[in-house]
Coordinates of C-alpha atoms and ligand atoms in Angstrom, one line a residue:
M1 CA 105.4 116.2 94.7
N2 CA 106.9 115.2 91.3
P3 CA 109.9 117.4 90.5
A4 CA 109.5 119.9 87.8
N5 CA 111.3 117.9 85.2
E6 CA 109.0 114.9 85.6
P7 CA 105.5 114.3 84.3
S8 CA 102.6 114.9 86.6
F9 CA 101.1 112.1 88.7
R10 CA 98.3 111.7 86.2
D11 CA 100.8 111.5 83.3
S12 CA 103.0 109.1 85.3
V13 CA 100.1 106.7 85.7
D14 CA 99.3 107.0 82.0
L15 CA 102.9 106.3 81.0
M16 CA 102.9 103.1 83.1
F17 CA 99.5 102.1 81.6
N18 CA 100.9 102.8 78.0
R19 CA 103.9 100.6 78.7
A20 CA 101.5 97.7 79.5
V21 CA 99.0 98.2 76.7
A22 CA 101.8 98.2 74.2
L23 CA 102.1 94.5 75.0
M24 CA 98.4 93.9 74.6
D25 CA 96.2 93.3 71.6
L26 CA 93.2 95.5 72.4
P27 CA 90.4 96.3 69.9
P28 CA 91.0 99.7 68.2
G29 CA 90.0 102.6 70.5
L30 CA 89.4 100.5 73.6
E31 CA 92.8 101.4 75.0
E32 CA 92.0 105.1 75.0
K33 CA 88.5 104.5 76.4
I34 CA 90.0 102.6 79.4
R35 CA 92.8 105.2 80.0
V36 CA 90.7 108.4 80.1
C37 CA 89.0 109.7 83.1
N38 CA 85.2 109.8 82.5
A39 CA 84.4 112.8 84.6
T40 CA 85.7 115.0 87.4
Y41 CA 83.4 117.2 89.4
T42 CA 84.8 120.3 91.1
V43 CA 82.8 121.8 94.0
R44 CA 83.4 125.1 95.8
F45 CA 81.3 125.6 98.9
G46 CA 81.3 127.9 101.9
V47 CA 81.1 127.1 105.6
R48 CA 80.7 129.7 108.3
L49 CA 83.5 129.2 110.8
R50 CA 85.1 131.5 113.4
G51 CA 82.7 134.3 112.5
R52 CA 83.3 134.3 108.7
I53 CA 82.6 132.3 105.6
H54 CA 85.4 130.0 104.5
T55 CA 85.4 128.7 100.9
F56 CA 86.6 125.2 100.3
T57 CA 87.5 123.4 97.0
G58 CA 86.8 119.7 96.6
Y59 CA 86.8 117.1 93.8
R60 CA 85.2 113.8 93.0
S61 CA 86.5 112.1 89.9
V62 CA 85.1 109.0 88.2
H63 CA 87.6 107.2 86.1
S64 CA 85.7 104.2 84.9
E65 CA 82.1 103.1 85.2
H66 CA 82.6 99.7 83.5
M67 CA 81.3 98.4 86.9
E68 CA 79.1 100.3 89.3
P69 CA 79.2 101.5 92.0
V70 CA 82.6 103.2 91.5
K71 CA 84.8 103.2 94.5
G72 CA 87.7 105.3 95.9
G73 CA 88.7 107.2 99.0
I74 CA 88.3 110.8 99.9
R75 CA 91.6 112.6 100.8
Y76 CA 92.1 115.7 102.9
S77 CA 95.3 117.5 102.0
T78 CA 96.4 120.9 100.8
A79 CA 98.2 119.2 97.9
V80 CA 94.8 117.9 96.5
N81 CA 94.2 119.0 92.9
Q82 CA 92.3 117.7 89.9
N83 CA 95.4 116.0 88.4
E84 CA 96.1 114.1 91.6
V85 CA 92.5 113.0 92.1
E86 CA 92.3 111.8 88.5
A87 CA 95.5 109.8 88.8
L88 CA 94.2 108.2 92.0
A89 CA 90.8 107.4 90.4
A90 CA 92.6 105.7 87.5
L91 CA 94.6 103.6 90.0
M92 CA 91.4 102.6 91.7
T93 CA 90.0 101.2 88.4
Y94 CA 93.1 99.0 87.9
K95 CA 93.3 98.0 91.6
C96 CA 89.6 96.9 91.8
A97 CA 90.0 94.9 88.6
L98 CA 93.2 93.3 89.8
V99 CA 91.7 92.0 93.1
D100 CA 88.3 91.3 91.6
A101 CA 86.4 93.9 93.6
P102 CA 83.3 94.6 91.4
F103 CA 83.7 98.3 91.2
G104 CA 84.8 101.0 88.8
G105 CA 87.4 103.5 89.9
S106 CA 86.8 106.9 91.6
K107 CA 88.5 109.2 94.0
G108 CA 87.8 112.4 95.9
G109 CA 89.7 115.1 97.6
L110 CA 89.2 118.2 99.7
C111 CA 91.9 120.8 99.6
I112 CA 92.5 121.4 103.3
D113 CA 94.9 120.6 106.1
P114 CA 92.7 118.8 108.6
R115 CA 95.2 119.8 111.4
D116 CA 94.0 123.4 111.0
Y117 CA 90.5 122.7 112.2
D118 CA 89.0 121.3 115.4
E119 CA 86.7 118.3 115.4
H120 CA 83.5 120.3 115.3
E121 CA 84.7 122.4 112.4
L122 CA 85.8 119.3 110.5
E123 CA 82.4 117.8 111.0
L124 CA 80.7 121.0 109.5
I125 CA 83.1 121.0 106.5
T126 CA 82.8 117.2 105.9
R127 CA 79.0 117.3 106.1
R128 CA 78.8 120.2 103.7
F129 CA 81.2 118.5 101.2
A130 CA 79.2 115.3 101.5
Y131 CA 75.9 117.2 100.9
E132 CA 77.3 118.7 97.7
L133 CA 78.3 115.3 96.5
I134 CA 75.2 113.4 97.7
K135 CA 72.8 115.7 95.9
R136 CA 74.5 115.0 92.6
D137 CA 74.6 111.2 93.3
M138 CA 78.4 111.3 93.7
I139 CA 77.9 109.5 96.9
N140 CA 75.4 106.7 96.6
P141 CA 75.4 103.0 97.6
A142 CA 74.6 102.0 94.0
Q143 CA 76.7 104.5 92.2
N144 CA 79.6 105.9 94.0
V145 CA 81.0 104.7 97.4
P146 CA 83.9 106.6 99.0
A147 CA 86.2 105.4 101.8
P148 CA 89.0 106.9 103.9
D149 CA 92.3 108.0 102.4
M150 CA 95.1 110.3 103.5
G151 CA 93.8 112.8 106.2
T152 CA 90.5 111.1 106.7
S153 CA 89.4 108.2 108.9
E154 CA 86.4 106.3 110.1
R155 CA 85.2 109.5 111.9
E156 CA 84.7 111.3 108.6
M157 CA 83.1 108.2 107.0
A158 CA 80.5 108.1 109.9
W159 CA 79.6 111.8 109.3
I160 CA 79.2 111.1 105.5
A161 CA 77.0 108.1 106.2
D162 CA 74.9 110.0 108.6
Q163 CA 74.6 112.9 106.1
Y164 CA 73.4 110.5 103.4
K165 CA 70.8 109.0 105.7
R166 CA 69.5 112.5 106.6
M167 CA 69.1 113.3 102.9
N168 CA 67.7 109.8 101.9
T169 CA 65.6 108.8 104.9
T170 CA 63.9 105.9 103.1
D171 CA 66.9 104.3 101.4
I172 CA 67.2 101.0 103.3
N173 CA 70.7 100.5 101.9
G174 CA 71.8 104.0 102.8
V175 CA 74.6 102.9 105.1
A176 CA 76.4 101.3 102.2
C177 CA 77.0 104.7 100.7
V178 CA 80.5 104.8 102.2
T179 CA 82.9 102.3 103.6
G180 CA 85.5 102.4 106.3
K181 CA 82.9 103.4 108.9
P182 CA 83.2 102.6 112.6
I183 CA 81.7 99.3 113.7
N184 CA 78.8 101.0 115.5
A185 CA 77.9 103.0 112.4
G186 CA 77.7 100.0 110.0
G187 CA 81.5 99.3 109.6
I188 CA 83.1 95.9 109.5
Q189 CA 85.8 94.3 111.8
G190 CA 89.3 94.6 110.4
R191 CA 88.6 97.6 108.0
T192 CA 90.7 100.2 109.8
E193 CA 93.9 98.0 109.6
A194 CA 93.0 96.4 106.3
T195 CA 95.4 98.3 104.0
G196 CA 98.3 97.7 106.4
R197 CA 97.3 94.1 106.8
G198 CA 97.1 93.8 103.0
V199 CA 100.7 95.1 102.7
Q200 CA 101.7 92.3 105.2
Y201 CA 99.9 89.6 103.2
A202 CA 101.4 91.0 99.9
L203 CA 104.9 90.7 101.4
R204 CA 104.1 87.2 102.7
A205 CA 103.0 86.3 99.2
F206 CA 106.1 87.8 97.7
F207 CA 108.3 85.9 100.1
R208 CA 106.6 82.6 99.1
D209 CA 107.6 83.3 95.4
T210 CA 111.1 81.9 95.1
Q211 CA 111.6 83.3 91.6
G212 CA 110.6 86.7 92.7
L213 CA 113.0 86.6 95.7
E214 CA 115.8 85.5 93.4
K215 CA 115.0 88.5 91.1
A216 CA 115.2 90.8 94.1
G217 CA 118.4 89.1 95.3
L218 CA 116.8 88.3 98.6
K219 CA 117.0 85.1 100.6
G220 CA 114.9 83.4 103.4
G221 CA 111.7 84.6 105.0
L222 CA 110.6 87.9 106.5
E223 CA 112.2 87.2 109.9
G224 CA 115.0 89.6 110.6
K225 CA 114.5 91.6 107.3
R226 CA 115.4 95.3 107.7
V227 CA 112.5 97.5 106.8
I228 CA 112.3 101.3 106.2
I229 CA 108.8 102.8 106.3
Q230 CA 107.8 106.3 105.3
G231 CA 104.6 107.6 106.9
L232 CA 103.3 106.2 110.2
G233 CA 99.7 107.0 109.4
N234 CA 96.9 104.5 109.0
V235 CA 98.6 102.3 106.4
G236 CA 102.2 102.7 107.5
Y237 CA 101.5 102.2 111.2
H238 CA 99.5 99.0 110.7
A239 CA 102.0 97.5 108.1
A240 CA 105.0 98.3 110.4
K241 CA 103.2 97.0 113.5
F242 CA 102.1 93.6 111.9
L243 CA 105.5 93.1 110.1
S244 CA 107.5 93.7 113.3
E245 CA 105.1 92.0 115.8
E246 CA 104.0 89.0 113.7
D247 CA 106.7 88.4 111.0
G248 CA 109.9 89.3 112.9
C249 CA 110.9 92.2 110.6
K250 CA 113.1 94.9 112.1
I251 CA 111.8 98.4 111.4
T252 CA 115.1 100.2 111.1
S253 CA 113.8 103.5 110.1
I254 CA 110.5 105.5 110.3
I255 CA 110.3 108.5 108.1
E256 CA 107.7 111.2 109.0
R257 CA 107.0 114.6 107.6
D258 CA 109.3 116.3 110.1
G259 CA 112.3 113.9 110.1
A260 CA 113.2 110.3 110.5
L261 CA 114.0 107.9 113.3
H262 CA 116.7 105.3 112.9
S263 CA 117.8 102.3 114.9
A264 CA 119.8 99.4 113.5
D265 CA 118.3 97.1 116.2
G266 CA 114.8 97.9 115.1
L267 CA 112.3 100.5 116.4
N268 CA 109.4 99.8 118.7
V269 CA 106.5 100.8 116.4
E270 CA 103.9 101.0 119.1
A271 CA 106.1 103.3 121.2
V272 CA 106.9 105.6 118.2
H273 CA 103.2 105.7 117.3
S274 CA 102.2 106.7 120.8
W275 CA 105.0 109.3 120.9
I276 CA 103.7 110.9 117.7
G277 CA 100.2 110.7 119.0
K278 CA 101.2 112.7 122.1
H279 CA 103.7 115.1 120.6
G280 CA 102.6 115.4 117.0
T281 CA 106.2 114.8 115.8
V282 CA 108.9 112.2 115.8
K283 CA 111.4 114.7 117.2
G284 CA 112.5 114.1 120.8
Y285 CA 111.8 110.3 120.7
A286 CA 114.5 108.9 123.0
D287 CA 115.3 105.3 121.8
A288 CA 116.5 106.2 118.2
A289 CA 118.8 108.4 116.2
F290 CA 117.1 111.4 114.6
E291 CA 117.7 112.5 111.0
A292 CA 116.2 116.0 110.2
D293 CA 116.2 115.3 106.5
G294 CA 113.8 112.5 106.6
A295 CA 113.6 111.8 102.9
K296 CA 117.3 111.0 102.9
M297 CA 116.5 107.8 104.8
L298 CA 114.7 106.5 101.7
E299 CA 118.2 106.0 100.3
A300 CA 119.5 104.1 103.4
E301 CA 120.5 100.4 103.3
C302 CA 117.7 98.0 104.1
D303 CA 116.0 94.9 102.6
I304 CA 112.5 96.3 102.2
L305 CA 111.4 99.9 101.6
I306 CA 107.8 100.8 102.3
P307 CA 106.7 104.2 101.1
A308 CA 103.4 104.6 102.9
A309 CA 102.8 108.4 102.9
L310 CA 102.3 110.1 99.5
E311 CA 103.0 110.1 95.8
G312 CA 106.2 111.1 94.0
V313 CA 108.6 110.6 96.9
I314 CA 110.9 108.3 94.8
N315 CA 111.7 110.3 91.7
L316 CA 114.5 111.2 89.3
S317 CA 116.2 113.2 92.0
N318 CA 116.9 110.2 94.3
A319 CA 116.0 106.9 92.5
E320 CA 119.6 106.2 91.6
R321 CA 120.6 106.3 95.2
V322 CA 117.8 104.1 96.6
Q323 CA 119.5 101.0 97.9
A324 CA 116.6 98.8 98.8
P325 CA 116.4 95.7 96.6
L326 CA 112.6 95.5 97.2
I327 CA 110.1 98.4 97.3
I328 CA 106.5 97.7 98.2
E329 CA 104.3 100.7 97.4
A330 CA 101.9 101.0 100.3
A331 CA 101.1 104.6 99.2
N332 CA 99.6 105.3 95.9
G333 CA 102.1 106.5 93.2
P334 CA 105.2 106.8 95.5
V335 CA 107.5 106.0 92.5
T336 CA 107.3 108.3 89.5
A337 CA 107.4 106.8 86.0
G338 CA 110.9 108.1 85.5
A339 CA 112.1 106.6 88.8
D340 CA 110.4 103.4 87.9
E341 CA 112.6 103.1 84.8
V342 CA 115.8 103.9 86.7
L343 CA 115.0 101.3 89.4
R344 CA 114.0 98.7 86.9
K345 CA 117.4 99.1 85.2
K346 CA 119.1 98.7 88.6
G347 CA 117.2 95.5 89.2
T348 CA 115.1 96.8 92.1
V349 CA 111.9 94.8 92.4
I350 CA 108.8 96.9 93.0
V351 CA 105.5 95.5 94.3
P352 CA 103.2 98.0 92.7
D353 CA 100.6 100.2 94.5
M354 CA 97.6 98.8 92.7
Y355 CA 98.3 95.5 94.3
A356 CA 100.2 96.4 97.5
N357 CA 97.6 98.6 99.0
A358 CA 94.5 96.8 97.7
G359 CA 93.7 95.5 101.1
G360 CA 91.7 98.6 101.9
V361 CA 89.3 98.3 99.0
T362 CA 89.1 94.6 99.4
V363 CA 87.7 94.9 103.0
S364 CA 85.7 97.9 101.9
Y365 CA 84.0 95.5 99.4
F366 CA 83.2 93.1 102.3
E367 CA 81.8 96.0 104.3
W368 CA 79.6 97.1 101.4
V369 CA 78.3 93.5 101.0
K370 CA 77.7 93.3 104.7
N371 CA 75.7 96.6 104.6
L372 CA 73.6 95.4 101.7
S373 CA 72.9 92.1 103.3
H374 CA 72.1 93.7 106.6
I375 CA 73.8 91.0 108.6
R376 CA 77.2 90.5 110.2
F377 CA 79.4 87.9 108.5
G378 CA 79.4 84.6 110.5
R379 CA 76.3 85.4 112.4
M380 CA 74.3 82.5 110.9
Q381 CA 77.1 79.9 110.7
R382 CA 79.2 80.4 113.8
R383 CA 77.3 78.3 116.4
A384 CA 76.5 75.6 113.8
E385 CA 80.1 75.3 112.9
E386 CA 81.1 75.1 116.6
A387 CA 78.4 72.4 117.2
R388 CA 79.8 70.3 114.3
H389 CA 83.3 70.6 115.6
Q390 CA 82.2 69.6 119.1
L391 CA 80.7 66.4 117.6
V392 CA 84.1 65.4 116.2
V393 CA 85.9 66.2 119.5
D394 CA 83.3 64.3 121.5
E395 CA 83.5 61.3 119.1
L396 CA 87.3 61.2 119.2
E397 CA 87.2 61.3 123.0
R398 CA 84.6 58.6 123.2
L399 CA 86.6 56.3 120.8
S400 CA 89.7 56.9 122.9
A401 CA 87.9 56.0 126.1
D402 CA 86.0 53.0 124.6
K403 CA 89.1 51.5 123.1
G404 CA 91.4 52.4 125.9
L405 CA 93.7 54.3 123.6
G406 CA 94.6 57.0 126.1
W407 CA 94.4 59.8 123.5
T408 CA 94.0 63.3 124.8
L409 CA 93.4 66.4 122.7
S410 CA 95.5 69.3 123.8
P411 CA 93.5 72.1 125.4
N412 CA 95.1 74.5 122.9
F413 CA 94.0 72.4 119.9
K414 CA 90.5 72.1 121.4
E415 CA 90.2 75.8 122.1
K416 CA 91.2 76.7 118.5
Y417 CA 89.3 73.9 116.7
L418 CA 86.1 74.5 118.6
R419 CA 85.9 78.2 118.0
G420 CA 83.8 79.1 115.0
A421 CA 84.9 81.9 112.7
G422 CA 83.6 85.3 113.6
E423 CA 83.6 88.4 111.4
L424 CA 87.2 89.3 111.9
E425 CA 88.5 85.8 111.1
L426 CA 86.3 85.7 108.0
V427 CA 87.5 89.2 106.9
R428 CA 91.2 88.2 107.3
S429 CA 90.6 84.9 105.5
G430 CA 88.9 86.8 102.6
L431 CA 91.7 89.4 102.5
D432 CA 94.5 86.8 102.6
D433 CA 92.8 84.8 99.8
T434 CA 92.3 87.9 97.7
M435 CA 96.0 89.0 98.1
S436 CA 97.3 85.5 97.4
T437 CA 95.2 85.0 94.3
A438 CA 96.0 88.4 92.9
Y439 CA 99.7 87.8 93.5
E440 CA 99.6 84.5 91.7
A441 CA 97.9 86.1 88.7
M442 CA 100.4 88.9 88.6
S443 CA 103.6 86.8 89.2
H444 CA 102.5 84.2 86.7
V445 CA 102.6 87.0 84.0
W446 CA 105.9 88.3 85.4
H447 CA 107.6 85.0 85.3
S448 CA 106.1 83.5 82.2
R449 CA 106.4 86.3 79.6
D450 CA 109.7 87.3 78.2
D451 CA 108.5 90.7 77.3
V452 CA 107.4 91.5 80.9
D453 CA 110.3 92.3 83.3
D454 CA 108.5 93.8 86.2
L455 CA 105.5 93.3 88.5
R456 CA 103.9 96.6 87.7
T457 CA 103.6 95.8 84.0
A458 CA 102.3 92.4 85.0
A459 CA 99.7 93.9 87.3
Y460 CA 98.5 96.3 84.6
L461 CA 98.3 93.4 82.1
V462 CA 96.1 91.4 84.4
S463 CA 93.9 94.3 85.4
I464 CA 93.5 96.0 82.0
G465 CA 92.7 92.6 80.6
K466 CA 89.8 92.3 83.0
V467 CA 88.5 95.8 82.4
A468 CA 88.7 95.1 78.6
E469 CA 86.7 91.9 79.1
S470 CA 83.9 93.7 80.9
Y471 CA 83.7 96.3 78.1
R472 CA 83.6 93.5 75.6
A473 CA 80.8 91.7 77.5
K474 CA 78.8 95.0 77.7
G475 CA 79.1 95.3 73.9
L476 CA 81.1 98.5 74.0
Ligands
NAD516 P1 97.3 109.0 106.8 O1 96.9 110.4 106.7 O2 96.7 108.2 107.8 O3 98.9 108.9 107.0 C1 99.8 109.6 106.2 C2 101.1 109.6 107.0 O4 102.1 110.1 106.2 C3 100.9 110.6 108.2 O5 101.5 110.0 109.4 C4 101.7 111.8 107.8 O6 102.3 112.6 108.8 C5 102.8 111.2 106.9 N1 103.4 112.1 105.9 C6 102.8 113.1 105.3 N2 103.7 113.7 104.5 C7 104.9 113.1 104.7 C8 106.2 113.3 104.2 N3 106.4 114.3 103.3 N4 107.2 112.5 104.6 C9 106.9 111.5 105.4 N5 105.7 111.3 106.0 C10 104.7 112.1 105.6 O7 97.1 108.4 105.3 P2 96.9 106.8 105.0 O8 95.5 106.5 104.9 O9 97.8 106.0 105.8 O10 97.4 106.9 103.4 C11 98.8 106.8 103.1 C12 98.9 106.4 101.6 O11 98.3 105.1 101.4 C13 98.2 107.3 100.6 O12 99.0 107.3 99.4 C14 96.9 106.7 100.4 O13 96.4 107.0 99.1 C15 97.3 105.2 100.4 N6 96.2 104.3 100.7 C16 95.4 104.4 101.8 C17 94.4 103.5 102.1 C18 93.6 103.5 103.3 O14 92.8 102.6 103.5 N7 93.7 104.5 104.2 C19 94.1 102.5 101.1 C20 94.9 102.5 99.9 C21 95.9 103.4 99.8

């Protein structure tokens, strides 16, 4: 997607990395060891479909094995290539380090447009791709654990998990070979929406940071903020839904691949989503203005711009005209290195991808732990917690009656207090804690160092520091 006069996605990530390491004092040679991609495997395989053999090309790239397993999604798109997969694998290394998910970085991709195939054909293709990767240990609960990304979902993850189980019938931890699975196939509550939920928590963390808000020239809370979102897929849909329904944001524009919808009063995300689901396009949606040149809306006035589709969409050709004071990178690599520089000079604040979309890998980590422990989170504690809370409520009510105090606990309080945390509550709590902690680490560097003037460099400093620490501990 990067225009011809800009570096590739991979080079763009490296340029951003280099900016940060220039401010660090790493042992000689370690910088390069961290930056390079360890290995990329290319596979070409055939699948018989519609009476003939079709050949597909896929990749699995391992950027860093300083921790294992390595982790990263599998993308289905015609734009997939080695350069893109390696850039995304590198981002996974930095992302996992930043949010303390104990993984190295990896990524995979298959060069297809999933819309060209029916479900049965996609299952055949996915299983064959998985087979090629599994037999080389490039999908394995201890070594390499994929997840969904653009063009894939829990459906593909269930096929991959099943394929692994068929090939490793005695591996008791087999289901942990992939995350983002449906609940009935070993998934975890809250994974599907985790990346979008993480974007919401990241924005909440940003809006608690008064210094950060000041740098962006924003005031107040999220309520009423005008948001433009690009891509109403898994990440974009959930982020837009939660921000509008729970934080009072106004989604003034939704940009999709075939145009954009715009409404100054705010769009109904659920209605737009179901329109796209039915018609496969945003065109024809009644309650909004339609703009055929969707990408133009990236430049429209708003408070928060959320690119949640693909990389390179904010580049040297449009960065100067982007008006949003705050950009949160829900997609991976939506801002090129060149555009990043332009925007920094303009004073635009960017919440970087490696932090903003880390909700997905965070909950994937919880899913992997759940799979390895073979028990649902909360199963052992929930009733015990409820029983202890019941004791407190009973005692308060007894005291009130004995002493004639006339206290009554409101039914709403009792209902909430007495309910023990189930898996979804625990996942949300763990995700919120992760996003808040990582924001604090990143913003501390941003605000306290004179030589750091943006959140991306701060994020790189924190994460590269952690990767370097683990290399040091290993004696490398
Ligand atoms: P998805 O396939 O569910 O959705 C992508 C959406 O973007 C689709 O609605 C598609 O129509 C739209 N789109 C494609 N090209 C477009 C264009 N040129 N202009 C506007 N819209 C366009 O993918 P996703 O899982 O939501 O991933 C989106 C981004 O988030 C990717 O960069 C991905 O790497 C990143 N991400 C995803 C996850 C995850 O858990 N799914 C986690 C971390 C990061």
